[in-house]
């Protein structure tokens, strides 16, 4: 059913796939939550590895799981918002590496404070995101084609520029440069709580989830995101700035790539130019497991976080259980299928309950 209503100032507040304004009982609201299926799956995976893997419940092990989840979750959050808006970004994985390479090579070649390289990287990474959004809205081509082209260009540029400037496939170490210690503290430090070490990426991840949830549920921009993902033409007809919204979503993915890239750089102080290829699929998988529909207009930031947590628990749980890690991709694929089927069932039940 296609329906669009407007708020007191003319802003659309409900479109295809966005039935948040309909009066429902608490049970119906729970069934309509996009992340319900992934939460059930996460509980099942947690209980399973709690019994199957010795040491899984140790505080240090849980810290490791959260760190693995955060490195995926930082990107899964903006990717989920983009998918809710009805689009994909296949360049997200290599964009992380591009961001790290720019920071490292600019700082090293200019012998500048590394924060200068970090700032330049932010601007250029956001420019890549804006380019993706601009090309999508101007050409009308599918996001798959646009971002696949960007993926290939960035992959070639990462390798080509790194070999041209540094002479190898990796950047020079910048660990002894001015500003490295403070940048490391922001992007790659460790916080000790109760004698257990937690990576600062976990805080970045939680902050992004909170910010994205606030945008989706408490702002007019969130209504716009659901609107363009549910029915772009209907959204445009009632005044939603579709072009600006989609460009902003792609720049959001670029911002996540910049944060992840700086963590990659300041964790190791050097970057391999070939890293990141294939990670874009993991980000999309985390968002889909978390309840985002491939067709757009439905999903949540919290769901993407649960999807990333499922990824972290599975990847590290297999290690703690001392299983052959070659089976990890099998379990990841099985989780994707099961989560998608469960999310579809939950979605249909929620739609049926509102009729």
PDB file of C-alpha atoms in Angstrom, residues 7-318:
ATOM      1  CA  UNK A   7       3.379  16.976   9.162  1.00  0.00           C
ATOM      2  CA  UNK A   8       2.356  20.426  10.414  1.00  0.00           C
ATOM      3  CA  UNK A   9       5.109  22.099   8.383  1.00  0.00           C
ATOM      4  CA  UNK A  10       4.534  20.101   5.224  1.00  0.00           C
ATOM      5  CA  UNK A  11       7.213  17.483   5.867  1.00  0.00           C
ATOM      6  CA  UNK A  12       6.347  13.922   4.841  1.00  0.00           C
ATOM      7  CA  UNK A  13       6.086  11.637   7.839  1.00  0.00           C
ATOM      8  CA  UNK A  14       4.918   8.355   6.355  1.00  0.00           C
ATOM      9  CA  UNK A  15       5.538   6.642   3.032  1.00  0.00           C
ATOM     10  CA  UNK A  16       5.805   3.179   1.549  1.00  0.00           C
ATOM     11  CA  UNK A  17       7.447   0.913   4.072  1.00  0.00           C
ATOM     12  CA  UNK A  18       7.276   3.562   6.823  1.00  0.00           C
ATOM     13  CA  UNK A  19       4.235   2.818   8.983  1.00  0.00           C
ATOM     14  CA  UNK A  20       5.610   4.343  12.167  1.00  0.00           C
ATOM     15  CA  UNK A  21       2.736   6.830  12.442  1.00  0.00           C
ATOM     16  CA  UNK A  22       0.018   4.165  12.626  1.00  0.00           C
ATOM     17  CA  UNK A  23      -1.481   3.485  16.102  1.00  0.00           C
ATOM     18  CA  UNK A  24      -0.492  -0.001  17.259  1.00  0.00           C
ATOM     19  CA  UNK A  25      -0.377  -2.057  20.422  1.00  0.00           C
ATOM     20  CA  UNK A  26       2.996  -2.687  22.136  1.00  0.00           C
ATOM     21  CA  UNK A  27       3.050  -6.248  20.753  1.00  0.00           C
ATOM     22  CA  UNK A  28       2.446  -5.045  17.209  1.00  0.00           C
ATOM     23  CA  UNK A  29       5.145  -2.425  17.613  1.00  0.00           C
ATOM     24  CA  UNK A  30       7.543  -5.128  18.758  1.00  0.00           C
ATOM     25  CA  UNK A  31       6.683  -7.356  15.801  1.00  0.00           C
ATOM     26  CA  UNK A  32       7.215  -4.440  13.445  1.00  0.00           C
ATOM     27  CA  UNK A  33      10.725  -3.705  14.686  1.00  0.00           C
ATOM     28  CA  UNK A  34      13.210  -4.436  11.847  1.00  0.00           C
ATOM     29  CA  UNK A  35      15.855  -5.785  14.219  1.00  0.00           C
ATOM     30  CA  UNK A  36      13.587  -8.297  15.984  1.00  0.00           C
ATOM     31  CA  UNK A  37      14.735 -11.259  13.902  1.00  0.00           C
ATOM     32  CA  UNK A  38      18.414 -10.395  14.276  1.00  0.00           C
ATOM     33  CA  UNK A  39      18.065  -9.993  18.049  1.00  0.00           C
ATOM     34  CA  UNK A  40      16.531 -13.463  18.304  1.00  0.00           C
ATOM     35  CA  UNK A  41      19.361 -14.808  16.143  1.00  0.00           C
ATOM     36  CA  UNK A  42      22.008 -13.027  18.211  1.00  0.00           C
ATOM     37  CA  UNK A  43      20.660 -14.516  21.438  1.00  0.00           C
ATOM     38  CA  UNK A  44      20.677 -17.987  19.868  1.00  0.00           C
ATOM     39  CA  UNK A  45      24.269 -17.602  18.607  1.00  0.00           C
ATOM     40  CA  UNK A  46      25.418 -16.271  21.988  1.00  0.00           C
ATOM     41  CA  UNK A  47      23.860 -19.175  23.884  1.00  0.00           C
ATOM     42  CA  UNK A  48      25.256 -21.664  21.386  1.00  0.00           C
ATOM     43  CA  UNK A  49      28.860 -20.496  21.673  1.00  0.00           C
ATOM     44  CA  UNK A  50      28.525 -20.061  25.436  1.00  0.00           C
ATOM     45  CA  UNK A  51      28.168 -23.855  25.590  1.00  0.00           C
ATOM     46  CA  UNK A  52      30.226 -24.844  22.538  1.00  0.00           C
ATOM     47  CA  UNK A  53      33.321 -22.689  23.114  1.00  0.00           C
ATOM     48  CA  UNK A  54      35.349 -22.797  26.299  1.00  0.00           C
ATOM     49  CA  UNK A  55      36.200 -19.315  27.470  1.00  0.00           C
ATOM     50  CA  UNK A  56      33.619 -17.567  25.292  1.00  0.00           C
ATOM     51  CA  UNK A  57      32.027 -15.967  28.348  1.00  0.00           C
ATOM     52  CA  UNK A  58      35.289 -14.602  29.714  1.00  0.00           C
ATOM     53  CA  UNK A  59      35.471 -10.811  29.840  1.00  0.00           C
ATOM     54  CA  UNK A  60      38.565 -10.754  27.634  1.00  0.00           C
ATOM     55  CA  UNK A  61      36.829 -12.947  25.057  1.00  0.00           C
ATOM     56  CA  UNK A  62      33.763 -10.725  24.999  1.00  0.00           C
ATOM     57  CA  UNK A  63      36.072  -7.733  24.548  1.00  0.00           C
ATOM     58  CA  UNK A  64      37.572  -9.439  21.511  1.00  0.00           C
ATOM     59  CA  UNK A  65      34.095 -10.151  20.132  1.00  0.00           C
ATOM     60  CA  UNK A  66      33.045  -6.529  20.596  1.00  0.00           C
ATOM     61  CA  UNK A  67      36.191  -5.290  18.864  1.00  0.00           C
ATOM     62  CA  UNK A  68      35.623  -7.569  15.877  1.00  0.00           C
ATOM     63  CA  UNK A  69      32.004  -6.423  15.767  1.00  0.00           C
ATOM     64  CA  UNK A  70      32.915  -2.742  15.980  1.00  0.00           C
ATOM     65  CA  UNK A  71      35.269  -2.849  12.996  1.00  0.00           C
ATOM     66  CA  UNK A  72      32.330  -4.090  10.923  1.00  0.00           C
ATOM     67  CA  UNK A  73      29.670  -2.099  12.746  1.00  0.00           C
ATOM     68  CA  UNK A  74      31.248   1.308  12.128  1.00  0.00           C
ATOM     69  CA  UNK A  75      30.638   0.772   8.423  1.00  0.00           C
ATOM     70  CA  UNK A  76      27.441  -1.270   8.758  1.00  0.00           C
ATOM     71  CA  UNK A  77      25.603   1.688  10.330  1.00  0.00           C
ATOM     72  CA  UNK A  78      25.920   4.152   7.414  1.00  0.00           C
ATOM     73  CA  UNK A  79      25.553   1.300   4.913  1.00  0.00           C
ATOM     74  CA  UNK A  80      22.257   0.401   6.622  1.00  0.00           C
ATOM     75  CA  UNK A  81      21.031   3.990   6.332  1.00  0.00           C
ATOM     76  CA  UNK A  82      21.952   3.956   2.656  1.00  0.00           C
ATOM     77  CA  UNK A  83      20.066   0.692   2.141  1.00  0.00           C
ATOM     78  CA  UNK A  84      17.024   2.105   3.932  1.00  0.00           C
ATOM     79  CA  UNK A  85      17.286   4.908   1.381  1.00  0.00           C
ATOM     80  CA  UNK A  86      17.103   2.289  -1.359  1.00  0.00           C
ATOM     81  CA  UNK A  87      20.742   2.240  -2.554  1.00  0.00           C
ATOM     82  CA  UNK A  88      23.997   0.244  -2.320  1.00  0.00           C
ATOM     83  CA  UNK A  89      27.662   1.179  -2.144  1.00  0.00           C
ATOM     84  CA  UNK A  90      30.070  -1.434  -3.487  1.00  0.00           C
ATOM     85  CA  UNK A  91      33.016   0.936  -3.015  1.00  0.00           C
ATOM     86  CA  UNK A  92      32.698   1.067   0.791  1.00  0.00           C
ATOM     87  CA  UNK A  93      35.387  -1.553   1.468  1.00  0.00           C
ATOM     88  CA  UNK A  94      38.166  -0.074  -0.662  1.00  0.00           C
ATOM     89  CA  UNK A  95      37.158   3.445   0.402  1.00  0.00           C
ATOM     90  CA  UNK A  96      38.327   2.547   3.910  1.00  0.00           C
ATOM     91  CA  UNK A  97      41.764   1.703   2.527  1.00  0.00           C
ATOM     92  CA  UNK A  98      41.792   4.822   0.341  1.00  0.00           C
ATOM     93  CA  UNK A  99      41.124   6.969   3.391  1.00  0.00           C
ATOM     94  CA  UNK A 100      44.031   5.406   5.279  1.00  0.00           C
ATOM     95  CA  UNK A 101      46.383   5.679   2.301  1.00  0.00           C
ATOM     96  CA  UNK A 102      45.611   9.362   1.802  1.00  0.00           C
ATOM     97  CA  UNK A 103      46.315  10.173   5.457  1.00  0.00           C
ATOM     98  CA  UNK A 104      49.554   8.217   5.494  1.00  0.00           C
ATOM     99  CA  UNK A 105      51.042   9.302   2.165  1.00  0.00           C
ATOM    100  CA  UNK A 106      50.091  12.970   2.488  1.00  0.00           C
ATOM    101  CA  UNK A 107      51.577  13.202   5.979  1.00  0.00           C
ATOM    102  CA  UNK A 108      54.760  11.372   4.993  1.00  0.00           C
ATOM    103  CA  UNK A 109      55.397  13.146   1.706  1.00  0.00           C
ATOM    104  CA  UNK A 110      54.649  16.605   3.100  1.00  0.00           C
ATOM    105  CA  UNK A 111      56.482  15.855   6.375  1.00  0.00           C
ATOM    106  CA  UNK A 112      53.486  17.404   8.073  1.00  0.00           C
ATOM    107  CA  UNK A 113      51.753  16.733  11.341  1.00  0.00           C
ATOM    108  CA  UNK A 114      49.698  13.582  10.793  1.00  0.00           C
ATOM    109  CA  UNK A 115      46.556  15.497  11.704  1.00  0.00           C
ATOM    110  CA  UNK A 116      46.985  17.448   8.478  1.00  0.00           C
ATOM    111  CA  UNK A 117      46.868  14.183   6.562  1.00  0.00           C
ATOM    112  CA  UNK A 118      43.840  13.116   8.595  1.00  0.00           C
ATOM    113  CA  UNK A 119      42.042  16.338   7.655  1.00  0.00           C
ATOM    114  CA  UNK A 120      42.915  16.038   3.971  1.00  0.00           C
ATOM    115  CA  UNK A 121      41.755  12.422   4.033  1.00  0.00           C
ATOM    116  CA  UNK A 122      38.406  13.462   5.515  1.00  0.00           C
ATOM    117  CA  UNK A 123      37.809  16.011   2.767  1.00  0.00           C
ATOM    118  CA  UNK A 124      38.801  13.692  -0.077  1.00  0.00           C
ATOM    119  CA  UNK A 125      36.876  10.710   1.315  1.00  0.00           C
ATOM    120  CA  UNK A 126      33.741  12.814   1.682  1.00  0.00           C
ATOM    121  CA  UNK A 127      34.311  13.981  -1.904  1.00  0.00           C
ATOM    122  CA  UNK A 128      34.245  10.360  -3.078  1.00  0.00           C
ATOM    123  CA  UNK A 129      30.944   9.834  -1.291  1.00  0.00           C
ATOM    124  CA  UNK A 130      29.533  13.026  -2.801  1.00  0.00           C
ATOM    125  CA  UNK A 131      30.722  11.853  -6.227  1.00  0.00           C
ATOM    126  CA  UNK A 132      28.834   8.574  -5.847  1.00  0.00           C
ATOM    127  CA  UNK A 133      25.651  10.370  -4.838  1.00  0.00           C
ATOM    128  CA  UNK A 134      25.987  13.018  -7.527  1.00  0.00           C
ATOM    129  CA  UNK A 135      26.567  10.478 -10.307  1.00  0.00           C
ATOM    130  CA  UNK A 136      23.635   8.391  -9.093  1.00  0.00           C
ATOM    131  CA  UNK A 137      21.171  11.258  -9.040  1.00  0.00           C
ATOM    132  CA  UNK A 138      22.402  12.908 -12.250  1.00  0.00           C
ATOM    133  CA  UNK A 139      22.669   9.845 -14.478  1.00  0.00           C
ATOM    134  CA  UNK A 140      19.807   7.738 -13.168  1.00  0.00           C
ATOM    135  CA  UNK A 141      22.006   4.639 -13.413  1.00  0.00           C
ATOM    136  CA  UNK A 142      21.595   1.920 -10.750  1.00  0.00           C
ATOM    137  CA  UNK A 143      23.753   2.352  -7.663  1.00  0.00           C
ATOM    138  CA  UNK A 144      25.232  -1.081  -8.411  1.00  0.00           C
ATOM    139  CA  UNK A 145      26.803   0.261 -11.635  1.00  0.00           C
ATOM    140  CA  UNK A 146      27.888   3.618 -10.213  1.00  0.00           C
ATOM    141  CA  UNK A 147      29.577   2.228  -7.120  1.00  0.00           C
ATOM    142  CA  UNK A 148      31.043  -0.746  -8.964  1.00  0.00           C
ATOM    143  CA  UNK A 149      32.811   1.775 -11.183  1.00  0.00           C
ATOM    144  CA  UNK A 150      34.012   3.670  -8.116  1.00  0.00           C
ATOM    145  CA  UNK A 151      35.148   0.404  -6.556  1.00  0.00           C
ATOM    146  CA  UNK A 152      37.288  -0.433  -9.577  1.00  0.00           C
ATOM    147  CA  UNK A 153      38.715   3.088  -9.827  1.00  0.00           C
ATOM    148  CA  UNK A 154      39.624   3.229  -6.152  1.00  0.00           C
ATOM    149  CA  UNK A 155      41.165  -0.248  -6.265  1.00  0.00           C
ATOM    150  CA  UNK A 156      43.390   0.794  -9.148  1.00  0.00           C
ATOM    151  CA  UNK A 157      44.238   4.172  -7.615  1.00  0.00           C
ATOM    152  CA  UNK A 158      45.112   2.628  -4.251  1.00  0.00           C
ATOM    153  CA  UNK A 159      47.650   0.325  -5.855  1.00  0.00           C
ATOM    154  CA  UNK A 160      48.853   2.706  -8.564  1.00  0.00           C
ATOM    155  CA  UNK A 161      49.453   5.755  -6.366  1.00  0.00           C
ATOM    156  CA  UNK A 162      51.018   3.720  -3.558  1.00  0.00           C
ATOM    157  CA  UNK A 163      53.555   2.134  -5.914  1.00  0.00           C
ATOM    158  CA  UNK A 164      54.156   5.458  -7.668  1.00  0.00           C
ATOM    159  CA  UNK A 165      54.746   7.443  -4.482  1.00  0.00           C
ATOM    160  CA  UNK A 166      56.234   4.877  -2.092  1.00  0.00           C
ATOM    161  CA  UNK A 167      57.670   2.412  -4.590  1.00  0.00           C
ATOM    162  CA  UNK A 168      55.957  -0.574  -2.943  1.00  0.00           C
ATOM    163  CA  UNK A 169      52.437  -1.845  -2.291  1.00  0.00           C
ATOM    164  CA  UNK A 170      52.463  -0.494   1.273  1.00  0.00           C
ATOM    165  CA  UNK A 171      52.956   2.946   2.774  1.00  0.00           C
ATOM    166  CA  UNK A 172      55.962   4.101   4.769  1.00  0.00           C
ATOM    167  CA  UNK A 173      55.727   3.949   8.549  1.00  0.00           C
ATOM    168  CA  UNK A 174      54.601   7.192  10.170  1.00  0.00           C
ATOM    169  CA  UNK A 175      54.799   6.020  13.788  1.00  0.00           C
ATOM    170  CA  UNK A 176      57.550   8.498  14.626  1.00  0.00           C
ATOM    171  CA  UNK A 177      55.880  11.539  13.078  1.00  0.00           C
ATOM    172  CA  UNK A 178      54.444  14.479  14.987  1.00  0.00           C
ATOM    173  CA  UNK A 179      50.842  14.005  16.045  1.00  0.00           C
ATOM    174  CA  UNK A 180      50.832  10.231  15.660  1.00  0.00           C
ATOM    175  CA  UNK A 181      50.398   9.521  19.383  1.00  0.00           C
ATOM    176  CA  UNK A 182      47.381  11.828  19.731  1.00  0.00           C
ATOM    177  CA  UNK A 183      45.790  10.452  16.552  1.00  0.00           C
ATOM    178  CA  UNK A 184      46.407   6.931  17.806  1.00  0.00           C
ATOM    179  CA  UNK A 185      44.635   7.849  21.046  1.00  0.00           C
ATOM    180  CA  UNK A 186      41.567   9.040  19.122  1.00  0.00           C
ATOM    181  CA  UNK A 187      41.299   6.258  16.560  1.00  0.00           C
ATOM    182  CA  UNK A 188      43.138   3.192  17.867  1.00  0.00           C
ATOM    183  CA  UNK A 189      43.687   3.405  21.610  1.00  0.00           C
ATOM    184  CA  UNK A 190      42.585   0.955  24.294  1.00  0.00           C
ATOM    185  CA  UNK A 191      40.321   1.817  27.230  1.00  0.00           C
ATOM    186  CA  UNK A 192      40.620  -0.302  30.375  1.00  0.00           C
ATOM    187  CA  UNK A 193      37.413  -0.944  32.307  1.00  0.00           C
ATOM    188  CA  UNK A 194      37.434  -3.252  35.307  1.00  0.00           C
ATOM    189  CA  UNK A 195      40.801  -4.665  34.317  1.00  0.00           C
ATOM    190  CA  UNK A 196      39.568  -5.549  30.807  1.00  0.00           C
ATOM    191  CA  UNK A 197      40.877  -3.780  27.704  1.00  0.00           C
ATOM    192  CA  UNK A 198      38.366  -2.445  25.191  1.00  0.00           C
ATOM    193  CA  UNK A 199      39.292  -0.860  21.878  1.00  0.00           C
ATOM    194  CA  UNK A 200      38.094   2.691  21.323  1.00  0.00           C
ATOM    195  CA  UNK A 201      36.411   1.591  18.088  1.00  0.00           C
ATOM    196  CA  UNK A 202      33.652   0.158  20.280  1.00  0.00           C
ATOM    197  CA  UNK A 203      32.877   3.699  21.479  1.00  0.00           C
ATOM    198  CA  UNK A 204      32.956   5.016  17.905  1.00  0.00           C
ATOM    199  CA  UNK A 205      30.550   2.241  16.927  1.00  0.00           C
ATOM    200  CA  UNK A 206      28.090   2.907  19.753  1.00  0.00           C
ATOM    201  CA  UNK A 207      28.192   6.658  19.060  1.00  0.00           C
ATOM    202  CA  UNK A 208      27.389   6.103  15.382  1.00  0.00           C
ATOM    203  CA  UNK A 209      24.496   3.772  16.268  1.00  0.00           C
ATOM    204  CA  UNK A 210      23.063   6.368  18.653  1.00  0.00           C
ATOM    205  CA  UNK A 211      23.478   9.198  16.139  1.00  0.00           C
ATOM    206  CA  UNK A 212      21.972   7.215  13.269  1.00  0.00           C
ATOM    207  CA  UNK A 213      19.041   6.066  15.417  1.00  0.00           C
ATOM    208  CA  UNK A 214      18.336   9.650  16.436  1.00  0.00           C
ATOM    209  CA  UNK A 215      18.430  10.781  12.805  1.00  0.00           C
ATOM    210  CA  UNK A 216      16.100   8.001  11.653  1.00  0.00           C
ATOM    211  CA  UNK A 217      13.558   8.233  14.458  1.00  0.00           C
ATOM    212  CA  UNK A 218      13.637  11.823  15.659  1.00  0.00           C
ATOM    213  CA  UNK A 219      14.400  14.062  12.683  1.00  0.00           C
ATOM    214  CA  UNK A 220      12.800  15.110   9.424  1.00  0.00           C
ATOM    215  CA  UNK A 221      15.873  13.772   7.643  1.00  0.00           C
ATOM    216  CA  UNK A 222      14.986  10.315   8.942  1.00  0.00           C
ATOM    217  CA  UNK A 223      11.522  10.645   7.386  1.00  0.00           C
ATOM    218  CA  UNK A 224      13.175  11.633   4.121  1.00  0.00           C
ATOM    219  CA  UNK A 225      15.433   8.555   4.207  1.00  0.00           C
ATOM    220  CA  UNK A 226      12.496   6.203   4.696  1.00  0.00           C
ATOM    221  CA  UNK A 227      10.539   8.102   2.057  1.00  0.00           C
ATOM    222  CA  UNK A 228      13.118   7.898  -0.749  1.00  0.00           C
ATOM    223  CA  UNK A 229      13.698   4.221   0.018  1.00  0.00           C
ATOM    224  CA  UNK A 230       9.999   3.390   0.085  1.00  0.00           C
ATOM    225  CA  UNK A 231       8.909   5.254  -3.045  1.00  0.00           C
ATOM    226  CA  UNK A 232      11.240   7.804  -4.562  1.00  0.00           C
ATOM    227  CA  UNK A 233       8.711   9.302  -6.961  1.00  0.00           C
ATOM    228  CA  UNK A 234       6.057   9.694  -4.279  1.00  0.00           C
ATOM    229  CA  UNK A 235       8.602  11.267  -1.960  1.00  0.00           C
ATOM    230  CA  UNK A 236       9.667  13.771  -4.601  1.00  0.00           C
ATOM    231  CA  UNK A 237       6.022  14.601  -5.310  1.00  0.00           C
ATOM    232  CA  UNK A 238       5.467  15.753  -1.710  1.00  0.00           C
ATOM    233  CA  UNK A 239       8.630  17.831  -1.558  1.00  0.00           C
ATOM    234  CA  UNK A 240      11.289  15.490  -0.218  1.00  0.00           C
ATOM    235  CA  UNK A 241      14.755  16.638  -1.415  1.00  0.00           C
ATOM    236  CA  UNK A 242      15.624  13.270  -2.969  1.00  0.00           C
ATOM    237  CA  UNK A 243      18.916  14.368  -4.542  1.00  0.00           C
ATOM    238  CA  UNK A 244      20.213  16.001  -1.376  1.00  0.00           C
ATOM    239  CA  UNK A 245      19.128  13.048   0.758  1.00  0.00           C
ATOM    240  CA  UNK A 246      20.881  10.454  -1.390  1.00  0.00           C
ATOM    241  CA  UNK A 247      24.076  12.462  -1.694  1.00  0.00           C
ATOM    242  CA  UNK A 248      24.042  12.885   2.083  1.00  0.00           C
ATOM    243  CA  UNK A 249      23.626   9.141   2.590  1.00  0.00           C
ATOM    244  CA  UNK A 250      26.628   8.393   0.381  1.00  0.00           C
ATOM    245  CA  UNK A 251      28.657  10.981   2.265  1.00  0.00           C
ATOM    246  CA  UNK A 252      27.605   9.223   5.468  1.00  0.00           C
ATOM    247  CA  UNK A 253      29.140   6.012   4.144  1.00  0.00           C
ATOM    248  CA  UNK A 254      32.273   7.994   3.300  1.00  0.00           C
ATOM    249  CA  UNK A 255      32.411   9.334   6.857  1.00  0.00           C
ATOM    250  CA  UNK A 256      32.263   5.786   8.219  1.00  0.00           C
ATOM    251  CA  UNK A 257      35.009   4.788   5.773  1.00  0.00           C
ATOM    252  CA  UNK A 258      37.164   7.660   7.010  1.00  0.00           C
ATOM    253  CA  UNK A 259      36.782   6.614  10.660  1.00  0.00           C
ATOM    254  CA  UNK A 260      37.558   2.987   9.823  1.00  0.00           C
ATOM    255  CA  UNK A 261      40.489   4.018   7.647  1.00  0.00           C
ATOM    256  CA  UNK A 262      42.070   6.095  10.395  1.00  0.00           C
ATOM    257  CA  UNK A 263      41.707   3.182  12.787  1.00  0.00           C
ATOM    258  CA  UNK A 264      43.415   0.927  10.250  1.00  0.00           C
ATOM    259  CA  UNK A 265      46.293   3.361   9.801  1.00  0.00           C
ATOM    260  CA  UNK A 266      46.918   4.262  13.431  1.00  0.00           C
ATOM    261  CA  UNK A 267      46.646   0.677  14.605  1.00  0.00           C
ATOM    262  CA  UNK A 268      49.607  -0.413  12.471  1.00  0.00           C
ATOM    263  CA  UNK A 269      51.163   2.926  11.253  1.00  0.00           C
ATOM    264  CA  UNK A 270      51.383   1.496   7.700  1.00  0.00           C
ATOM    265  CA  UNK A 271      48.750   0.353   5.201  1.00  0.00           C
ATOM    266  CA  UNK A 272      48.708  -2.295   2.474  1.00  0.00           C
ATOM    267  CA  UNK A 273      47.163  -0.871  -0.700  1.00  0.00           C
ATOM    268  CA  UNK A 274      45.224  -4.050  -1.513  1.00  0.00           C
ATOM    269  CA  UNK A 275      43.251  -4.207   1.726  1.00  0.00           C
ATOM    270  CA  UNK A 276      39.483  -3.745   1.913  1.00  0.00           C
ATOM    271  CA  UNK A 277      38.447  -5.617  -1.222  1.00  0.00           C
ATOM    272  CA  UNK A 278      35.406  -7.742  -0.400  1.00  0.00           C
ATOM    273  CA  UNK A 279      34.593  -6.010   2.885  1.00  0.00           C
ATOM    274  CA  UNK A 280      31.736  -4.113   1.251  1.00  0.00           C
ATOM    275  CA  UNK A 281      29.803  -7.384   1.069  1.00  0.00           C
ATOM    276  CA  UNK A 282      30.327  -7.960   4.791  1.00  0.00           C
ATOM    277  CA  UNK A 283      28.893  -4.514   5.576  1.00  0.00           C
ATOM    278  CA  UNK A 284      25.857  -5.211   3.402  1.00  0.00           C
ATOM    279  CA  UNK A 285      25.416  -8.649   4.980  1.00  0.00           C
ATOM    280  CA  UNK A 286      25.478  -7.121   8.469  1.00  0.00           C
ATOM    281  CA  UNK A 287      22.803  -4.606   7.451  1.00  0.00           C
ATOM    282  CA  UNK A 288      20.605  -7.288   5.851  1.00  0.00           C
ATOM    283  CA  UNK A 289      20.973  -9.619   8.835  1.00  0.00           C
ATOM    284  CA  UNK A 290      19.979  -6.635  10.974  1.00  0.00           C
ATOM    285  CA  UNK A 291      16.668  -6.261   9.155  1.00  0.00           C
ATOM    286  CA  UNK A 292      17.303  -3.928   6.207  1.00  0.00           C
ATOM    287  CA  UNK A 293      15.355  -4.833   3.096  1.00  0.00           C
ATOM    288  CA  UNK A 294      17.175  -5.095  -0.227  1.00  0.00           C
ATOM    289  CA  UNK A 295      14.360  -3.047  -1.752  1.00  0.00           C
ATOM    290  CA  UNK A 296      14.816  -0.160   0.698  1.00  0.00           C
ATOM    291  CA  UNK A 297      12.408   1.719   2.951  1.00  0.00           C
ATOM    292  CA  UNK A 298      12.808  -0.574   5.964  1.00  0.00           C
ATOM    293  CA  UNK A 299      15.494  -1.167   8.573  1.00  0.00           C
ATOM    294  CA  UNK A 300      17.222   0.379  11.556  1.00  0.00           C
ATOM    295  CA  UNK A 301      20.630   1.412  12.834  1.00  0.00           C
ATOM    296  CA  UNK A 302      20.247  -0.833  15.868  1.00  0.00           C
ATOM    297  CA  UNK A 303      19.596  -3.760  13.548  1.00  0.00           C
ATOM    298  CA  UNK A 304      22.870  -3.130  11.718  1.00  0.00           C
ATOM    299  CA  UNK A 305      24.652  -3.158  15.075  1.00  0.00           C
ATOM    300  CA  UNK A 306      23.079  -6.505  15.949  1.00  0.00           C
ATOM    301  CA  UNK A 307      24.080  -7.823  12.536  1.00  0.00           C
ATOM    302  CA  UNK A 308      27.673  -6.745  13.141  1.00  0.00           C
ATOM    303  CA  UNK A 309      27.555  -8.327  16.596  1.00  0.00           C
ATOM    304  CA  UNK A 310      26.386 -11.595  15.034  1.00  0.00           C
ATOM    305  CA  UNK A 311      29.337 -11.412  12.674  1.00  0.00           C
ATOM    306  CA  UNK A 312      31.747 -10.804  15.559  1.00  0.00           C
ATOM    307  CA  UNK A 313      30.329 -13.594  17.713  1.00  0.00           C
ATOM    308  CA  UNK A 314      30.468 -16.086  14.865  1.00  0.00           C
ATOM    309  CA  UNK A 315      33.968 -15.202  13.658  1.00  0.00           C
ATOM    310  CA  UNK A 316      35.493 -15.293  17.133  1.00  0.00           C
ATOM    311  CA  UNK A 317      33.251 -18.054  18.490  1.00  0.00           C
ATOM    312  CA  UNK A 318      34.593 -20.436  15.848  1.00  0.00           C
TER     313      UNK A 318
END
